[in-house]
Short mmCIF file of C-alpha atoms in Angstrom, two decimals:
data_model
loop_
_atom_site.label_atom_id
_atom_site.label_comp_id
_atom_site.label_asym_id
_atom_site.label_seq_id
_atom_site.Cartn_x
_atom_site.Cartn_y
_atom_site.Cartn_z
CA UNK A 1230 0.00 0.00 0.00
CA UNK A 1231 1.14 3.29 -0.54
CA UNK A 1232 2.22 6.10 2.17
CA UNK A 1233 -0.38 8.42 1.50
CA UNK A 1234 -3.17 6.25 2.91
CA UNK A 1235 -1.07 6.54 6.21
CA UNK A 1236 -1.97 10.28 5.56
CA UNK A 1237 -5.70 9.90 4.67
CA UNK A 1238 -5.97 7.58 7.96
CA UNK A 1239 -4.72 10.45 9.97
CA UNK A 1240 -6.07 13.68 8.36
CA UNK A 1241 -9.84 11.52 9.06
CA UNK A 1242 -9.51 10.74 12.31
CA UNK A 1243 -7.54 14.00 13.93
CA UNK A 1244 -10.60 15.71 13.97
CA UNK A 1245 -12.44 13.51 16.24
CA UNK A 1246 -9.70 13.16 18.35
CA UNK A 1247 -8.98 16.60 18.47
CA UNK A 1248 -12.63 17.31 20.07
CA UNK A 1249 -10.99 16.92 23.40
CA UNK A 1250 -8.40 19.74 22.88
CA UNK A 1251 -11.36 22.57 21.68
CA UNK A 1252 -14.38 21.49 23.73
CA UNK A 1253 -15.41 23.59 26.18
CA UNK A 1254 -16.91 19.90 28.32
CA UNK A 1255 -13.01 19.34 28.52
CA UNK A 1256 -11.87 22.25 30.16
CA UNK A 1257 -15.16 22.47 32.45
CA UNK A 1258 -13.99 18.29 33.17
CA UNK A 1259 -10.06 19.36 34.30
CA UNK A 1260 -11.48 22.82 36.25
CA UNK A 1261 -14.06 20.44 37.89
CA UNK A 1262 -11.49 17.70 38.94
CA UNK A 1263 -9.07 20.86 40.55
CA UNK A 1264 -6.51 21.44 37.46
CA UNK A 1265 -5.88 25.50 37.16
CA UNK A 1266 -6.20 26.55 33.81
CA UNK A 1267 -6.32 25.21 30.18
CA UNK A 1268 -3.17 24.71 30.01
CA UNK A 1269 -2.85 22.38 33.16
CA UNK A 1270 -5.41 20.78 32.07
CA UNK A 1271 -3.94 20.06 28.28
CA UNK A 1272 -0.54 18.71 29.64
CA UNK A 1273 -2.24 16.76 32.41
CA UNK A 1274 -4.83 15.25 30.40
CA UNK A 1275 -2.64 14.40 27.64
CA UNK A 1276 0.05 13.17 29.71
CA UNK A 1277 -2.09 11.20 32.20
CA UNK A 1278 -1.70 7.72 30.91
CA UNK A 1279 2.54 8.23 31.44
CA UNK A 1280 1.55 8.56 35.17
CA UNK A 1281 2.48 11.65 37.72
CA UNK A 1282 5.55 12.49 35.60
CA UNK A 1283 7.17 15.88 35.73
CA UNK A 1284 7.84 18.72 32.87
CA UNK A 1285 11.05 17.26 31.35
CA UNK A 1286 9.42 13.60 29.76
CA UNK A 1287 6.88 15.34 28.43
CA UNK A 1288 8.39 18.37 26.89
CA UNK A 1289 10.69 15.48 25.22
CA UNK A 1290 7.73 13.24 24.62
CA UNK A 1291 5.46 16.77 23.05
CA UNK A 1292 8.82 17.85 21.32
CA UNK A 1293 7.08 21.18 20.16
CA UNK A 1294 6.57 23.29 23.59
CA UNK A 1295 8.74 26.15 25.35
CA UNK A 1296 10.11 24.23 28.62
CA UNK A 1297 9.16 26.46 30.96
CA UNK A 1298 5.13 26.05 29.67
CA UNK A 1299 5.28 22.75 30.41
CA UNK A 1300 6.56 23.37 33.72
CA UNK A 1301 4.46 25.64 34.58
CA UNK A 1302 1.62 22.74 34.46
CA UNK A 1303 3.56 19.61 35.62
CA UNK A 1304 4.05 18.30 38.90
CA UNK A 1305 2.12 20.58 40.29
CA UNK A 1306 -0.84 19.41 38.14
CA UNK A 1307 -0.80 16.03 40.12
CA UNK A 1308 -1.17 18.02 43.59
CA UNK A 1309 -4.32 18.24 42.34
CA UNK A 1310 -5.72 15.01 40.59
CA UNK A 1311 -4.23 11.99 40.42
CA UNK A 1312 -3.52 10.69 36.87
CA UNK A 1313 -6.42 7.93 36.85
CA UNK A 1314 -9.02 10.86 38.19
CA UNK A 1315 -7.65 13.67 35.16
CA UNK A 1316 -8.25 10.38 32.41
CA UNK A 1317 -11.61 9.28 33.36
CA UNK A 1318 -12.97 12.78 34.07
CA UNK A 1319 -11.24 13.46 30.31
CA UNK A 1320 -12.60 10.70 28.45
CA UNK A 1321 -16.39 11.24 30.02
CA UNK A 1322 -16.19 14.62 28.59
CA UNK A 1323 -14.96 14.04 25.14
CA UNK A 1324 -17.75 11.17 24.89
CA UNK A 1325 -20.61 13.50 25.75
CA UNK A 1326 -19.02 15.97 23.20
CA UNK A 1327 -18.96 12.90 20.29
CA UNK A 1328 -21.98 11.06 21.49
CA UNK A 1329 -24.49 13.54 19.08
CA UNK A 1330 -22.52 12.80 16.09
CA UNK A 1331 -21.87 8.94 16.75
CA UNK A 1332 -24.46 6.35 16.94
CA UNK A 1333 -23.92 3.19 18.58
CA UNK A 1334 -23.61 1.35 15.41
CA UNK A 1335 -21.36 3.58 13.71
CA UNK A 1336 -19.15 3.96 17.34
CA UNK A 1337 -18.68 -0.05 17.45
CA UNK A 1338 -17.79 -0.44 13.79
CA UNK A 1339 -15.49 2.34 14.24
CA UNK A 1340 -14.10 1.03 17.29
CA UNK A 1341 -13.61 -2.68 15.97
CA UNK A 1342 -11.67 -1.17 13.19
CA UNK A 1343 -9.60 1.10 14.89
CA UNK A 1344 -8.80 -1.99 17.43
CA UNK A 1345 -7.40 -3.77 14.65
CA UNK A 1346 -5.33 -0.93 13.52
CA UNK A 1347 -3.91 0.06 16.81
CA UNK A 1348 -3.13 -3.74 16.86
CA UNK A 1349 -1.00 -3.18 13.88
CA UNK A 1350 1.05 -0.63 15.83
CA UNK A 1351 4.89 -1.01 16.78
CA UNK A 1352 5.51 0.65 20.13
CA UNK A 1353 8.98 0.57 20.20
CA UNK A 1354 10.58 4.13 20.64
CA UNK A 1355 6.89 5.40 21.52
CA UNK A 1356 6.35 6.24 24.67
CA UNK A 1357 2.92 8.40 24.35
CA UNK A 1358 1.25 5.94 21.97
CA UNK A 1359 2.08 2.89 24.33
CA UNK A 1360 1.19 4.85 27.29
CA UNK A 1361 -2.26 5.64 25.50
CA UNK A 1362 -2.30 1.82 24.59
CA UNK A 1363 -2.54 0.76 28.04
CA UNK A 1364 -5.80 2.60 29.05
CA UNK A 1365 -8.35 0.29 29.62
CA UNK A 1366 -11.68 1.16 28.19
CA UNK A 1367 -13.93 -0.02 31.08
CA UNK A 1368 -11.72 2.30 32.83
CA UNK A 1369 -12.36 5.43 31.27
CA UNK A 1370 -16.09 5.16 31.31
CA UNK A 1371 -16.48 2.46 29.32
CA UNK A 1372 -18.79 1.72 25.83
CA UNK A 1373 -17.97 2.05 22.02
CA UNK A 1374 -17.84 6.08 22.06
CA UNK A 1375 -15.01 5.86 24.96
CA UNK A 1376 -13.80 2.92 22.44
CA UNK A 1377 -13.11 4.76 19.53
CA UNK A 1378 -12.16 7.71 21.08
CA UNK A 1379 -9.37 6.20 22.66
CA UNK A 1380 -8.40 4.04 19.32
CA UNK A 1381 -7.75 7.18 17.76
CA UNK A 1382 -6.02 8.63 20.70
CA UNK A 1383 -3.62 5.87 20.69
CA UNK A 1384 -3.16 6.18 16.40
CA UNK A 1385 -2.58 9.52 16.41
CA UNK A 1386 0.35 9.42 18.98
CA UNK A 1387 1.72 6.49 17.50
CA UNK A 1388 2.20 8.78 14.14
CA UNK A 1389 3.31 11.77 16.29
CA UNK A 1390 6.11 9.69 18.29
CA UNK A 1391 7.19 8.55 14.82
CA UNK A 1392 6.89 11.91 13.42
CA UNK A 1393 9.14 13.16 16.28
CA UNK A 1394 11.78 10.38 15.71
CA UNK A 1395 12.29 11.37 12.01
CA UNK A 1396 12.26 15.21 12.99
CA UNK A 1397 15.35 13.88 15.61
CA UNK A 1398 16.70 11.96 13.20
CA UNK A 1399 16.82 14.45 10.32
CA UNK A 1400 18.75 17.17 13.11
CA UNK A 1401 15.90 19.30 14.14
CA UNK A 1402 14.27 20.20 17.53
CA UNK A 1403 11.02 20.45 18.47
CA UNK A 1404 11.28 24.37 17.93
CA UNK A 1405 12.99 23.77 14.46
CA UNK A 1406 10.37 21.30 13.23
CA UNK A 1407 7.63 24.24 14.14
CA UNK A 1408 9.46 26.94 12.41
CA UNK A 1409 10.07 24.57 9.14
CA UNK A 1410 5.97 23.58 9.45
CA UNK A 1411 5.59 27.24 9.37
CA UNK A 1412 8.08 28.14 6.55
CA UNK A 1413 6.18 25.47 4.59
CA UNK A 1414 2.90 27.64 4.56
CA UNK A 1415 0.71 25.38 6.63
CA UNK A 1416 -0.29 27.68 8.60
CA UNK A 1417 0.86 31.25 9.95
CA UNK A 1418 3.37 31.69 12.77
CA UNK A 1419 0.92 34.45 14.80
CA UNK A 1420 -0.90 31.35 15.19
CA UNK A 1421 1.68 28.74 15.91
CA UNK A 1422 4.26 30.28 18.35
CA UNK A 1423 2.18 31.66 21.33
CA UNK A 1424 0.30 28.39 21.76
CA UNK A 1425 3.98 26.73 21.92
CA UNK A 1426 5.52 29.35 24.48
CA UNK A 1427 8.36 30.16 22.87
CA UNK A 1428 9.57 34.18 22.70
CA UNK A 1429 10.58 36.04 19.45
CA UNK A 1430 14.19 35.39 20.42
CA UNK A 1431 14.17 31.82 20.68
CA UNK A 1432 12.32 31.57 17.94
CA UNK A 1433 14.45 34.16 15.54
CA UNK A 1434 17.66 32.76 16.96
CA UNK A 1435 16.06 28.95 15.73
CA UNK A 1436 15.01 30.77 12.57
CA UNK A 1437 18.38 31.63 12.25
CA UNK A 1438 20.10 28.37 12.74
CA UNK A 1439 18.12 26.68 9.65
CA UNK A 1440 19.29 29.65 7.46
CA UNK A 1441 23.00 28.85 8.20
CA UNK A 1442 21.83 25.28 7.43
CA UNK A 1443 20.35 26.37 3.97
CA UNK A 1444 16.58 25.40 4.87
CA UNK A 1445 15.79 28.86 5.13
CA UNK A 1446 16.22 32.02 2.69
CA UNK A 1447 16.79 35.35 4.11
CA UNK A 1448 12.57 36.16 4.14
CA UNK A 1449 12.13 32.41 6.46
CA UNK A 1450 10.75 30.79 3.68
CA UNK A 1451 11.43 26.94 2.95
CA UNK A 1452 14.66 26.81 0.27
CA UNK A 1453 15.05 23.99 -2.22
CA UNK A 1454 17.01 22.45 0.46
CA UNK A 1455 14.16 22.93 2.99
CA UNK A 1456 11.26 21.83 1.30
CA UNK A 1457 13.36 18.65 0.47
CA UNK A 1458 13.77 18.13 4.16
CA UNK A 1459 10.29 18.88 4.79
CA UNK A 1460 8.84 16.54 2.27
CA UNK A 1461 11.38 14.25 3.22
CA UNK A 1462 10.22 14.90 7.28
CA UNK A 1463 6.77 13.97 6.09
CA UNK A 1464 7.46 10.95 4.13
CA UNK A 1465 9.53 9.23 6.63
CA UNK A 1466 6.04 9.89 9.03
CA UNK A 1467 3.87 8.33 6.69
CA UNK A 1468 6.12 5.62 6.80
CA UNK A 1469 6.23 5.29 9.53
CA UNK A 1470 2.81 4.92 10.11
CA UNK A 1471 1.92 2.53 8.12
CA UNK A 1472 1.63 -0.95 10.36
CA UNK A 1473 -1.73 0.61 11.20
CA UNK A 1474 -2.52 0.87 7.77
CA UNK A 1475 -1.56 -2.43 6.83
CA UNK A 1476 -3.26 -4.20 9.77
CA UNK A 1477 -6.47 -2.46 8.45
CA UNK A 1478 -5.92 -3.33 4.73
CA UNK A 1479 -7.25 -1.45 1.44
CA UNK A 1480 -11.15 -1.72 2.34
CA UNK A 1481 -10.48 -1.12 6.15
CA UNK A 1482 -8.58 1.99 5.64
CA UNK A 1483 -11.44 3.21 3.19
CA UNK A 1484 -14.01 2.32 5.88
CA UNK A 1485 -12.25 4.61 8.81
CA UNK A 1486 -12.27 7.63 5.74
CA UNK A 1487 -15.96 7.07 5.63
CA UNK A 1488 -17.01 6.71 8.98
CA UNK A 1489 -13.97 8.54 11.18
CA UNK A 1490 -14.21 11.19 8.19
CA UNK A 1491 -17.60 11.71 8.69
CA UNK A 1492 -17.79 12.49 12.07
CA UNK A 1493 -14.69 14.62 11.81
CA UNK A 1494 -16.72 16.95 8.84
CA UNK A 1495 -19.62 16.95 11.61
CA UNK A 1496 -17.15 18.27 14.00
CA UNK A 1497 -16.15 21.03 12.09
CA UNK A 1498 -19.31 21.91 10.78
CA UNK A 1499 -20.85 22.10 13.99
CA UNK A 1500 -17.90 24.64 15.41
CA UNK A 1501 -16.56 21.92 17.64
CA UNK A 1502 -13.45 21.44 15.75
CA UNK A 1503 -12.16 24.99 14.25
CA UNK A 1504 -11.32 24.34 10.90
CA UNK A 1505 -7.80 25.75 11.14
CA UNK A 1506 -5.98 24.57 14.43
CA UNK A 1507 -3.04 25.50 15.98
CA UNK A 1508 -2.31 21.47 15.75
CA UNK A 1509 -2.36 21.00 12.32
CA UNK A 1510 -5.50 19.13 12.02
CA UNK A 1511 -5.77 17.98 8.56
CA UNK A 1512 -2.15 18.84 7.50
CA UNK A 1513 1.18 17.64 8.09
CA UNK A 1514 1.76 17.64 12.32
#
């Protein structure tokens, strides 16, 4: 199969995953359980299934955040709710948000599916997807909603931890990896930096780095030699993600498009999921 249904797999199901990260049930869900803030509550929830871990795992494991954001959140976020209380109280939320735009039929077919492509996953070198592997569903609340949910939870860390590894292995940081997303037009950098923490001179001295290295021209646009390393970036992702996509075969893969599509349009349509995120949903990550 080729590497662009590893793409089509993700750029359907981000969407519905990414409910949890603009809903306002969410944030009312880490508020309610004692977390300060949205940002507590991002790095908490996400984190939650590593365990009560502090600010330097997961800025390694997130690879795109200013340190001292993270550490603003973590420990202190576990002073407040332990890990088990921030990922049931997390998962409850996101399936009352998807619950209107997922009947039981299409939640079990969707979670059957996605079951057999997380079972196509490789976990070594991933720490967030296996972490998210290991969540029970009974746990978190339970039924084929919760199911799914967490299917594409684990999916779309497995392709980030891979998509981290090849940014690692191709010389770039987490901050680099933003500023070449940037350069490559995705989206604007008014929109990308201040949800990453990082100040104008980190980011212009990182800016400046990748000109010396000839992946930026003078204006911070992508040269030839950038947009090679970005395609190549995104390739080596794909291709990463592709045990998933082979576990599913041909008609599988085209059945998650329909049905994890769907939802995701739904999402959007409704307002739940901004069309433009400051994740990437339905572009390169």
């Amino acid at each position: 199969m080729q590497t662009d249904a590893a793409r089509r797999l993700w750029q359907a199901i981000e969407p519905l995953h990414a409910a949890v990260y603009f809903a306002p049930e969410t944030a009312a869900a880490a508020k309610d359980v004692g977390l300060k803030g949205y940002w507590m509550g991002y790095f908490a929830g996400r984190a939650a299934p590593l365990g009560p871990v502090g600010p330097e795992p997961v800025t390694a494991t997130f690879f795109g955040f200013a340190p001292w954001m993270v550490a603003r959140a973590l420990p202190d976020a576990w002073g407040f709710a332990r890990p088990d209380q921030v990922l049931s109280t997390r998962v409850a939320a996101v399936v009352s948000v998807l619950q209107p735009f997922l009947d039981k039929a299409e939640a079990e077919e969707l979670a059957s599916l996605l079951e057999a492509a997380v079972g196509g996953c490789s976990f070594d070198g991933r720490p967030l997807a296996a972490a998210w592997s290991s969540v029970d569903v009974d746990g978190a609340g339970g039924g084929p909603v919760a199911a799914a949910w967490l299917g594409t939870s684990v999916l779309r860390e497995h392709r980030g931890d891979g998509h981290v590894a090849a940014a690692v292995g191709l010389g770039l940081t987490g901050l680099e990896t933003s500023i070449t997303h940037v350069a490559s037009g995705a989206l604007s950098r008014q929109v990308w930096q201040p949800t990453r923490g990082w100040t104008d001179e980190e980011w212009d001295s990182a800016a400046a780095r990748l000109a010396t290295r000839g992946v930026l021209d003078g204006d911070g646009r992508l040269t030839a030699a950038g947009k090679a390393l970005r395609a190549g970036l995104e390739e080596s992702t794909d291709r990463l993600a592709m045990g998933p996509v082979e576990a599913l075969g041909p008609d599988g893969v085209e059945r998650v498009v329909a049905l994890a599509g769907g939802v995701s349009q739904k999402l959007t349509e409704a307002g739940v999921v901004p069309a433009v995120t400051p994740i990437g949903t339905g572009t390169a990550r």
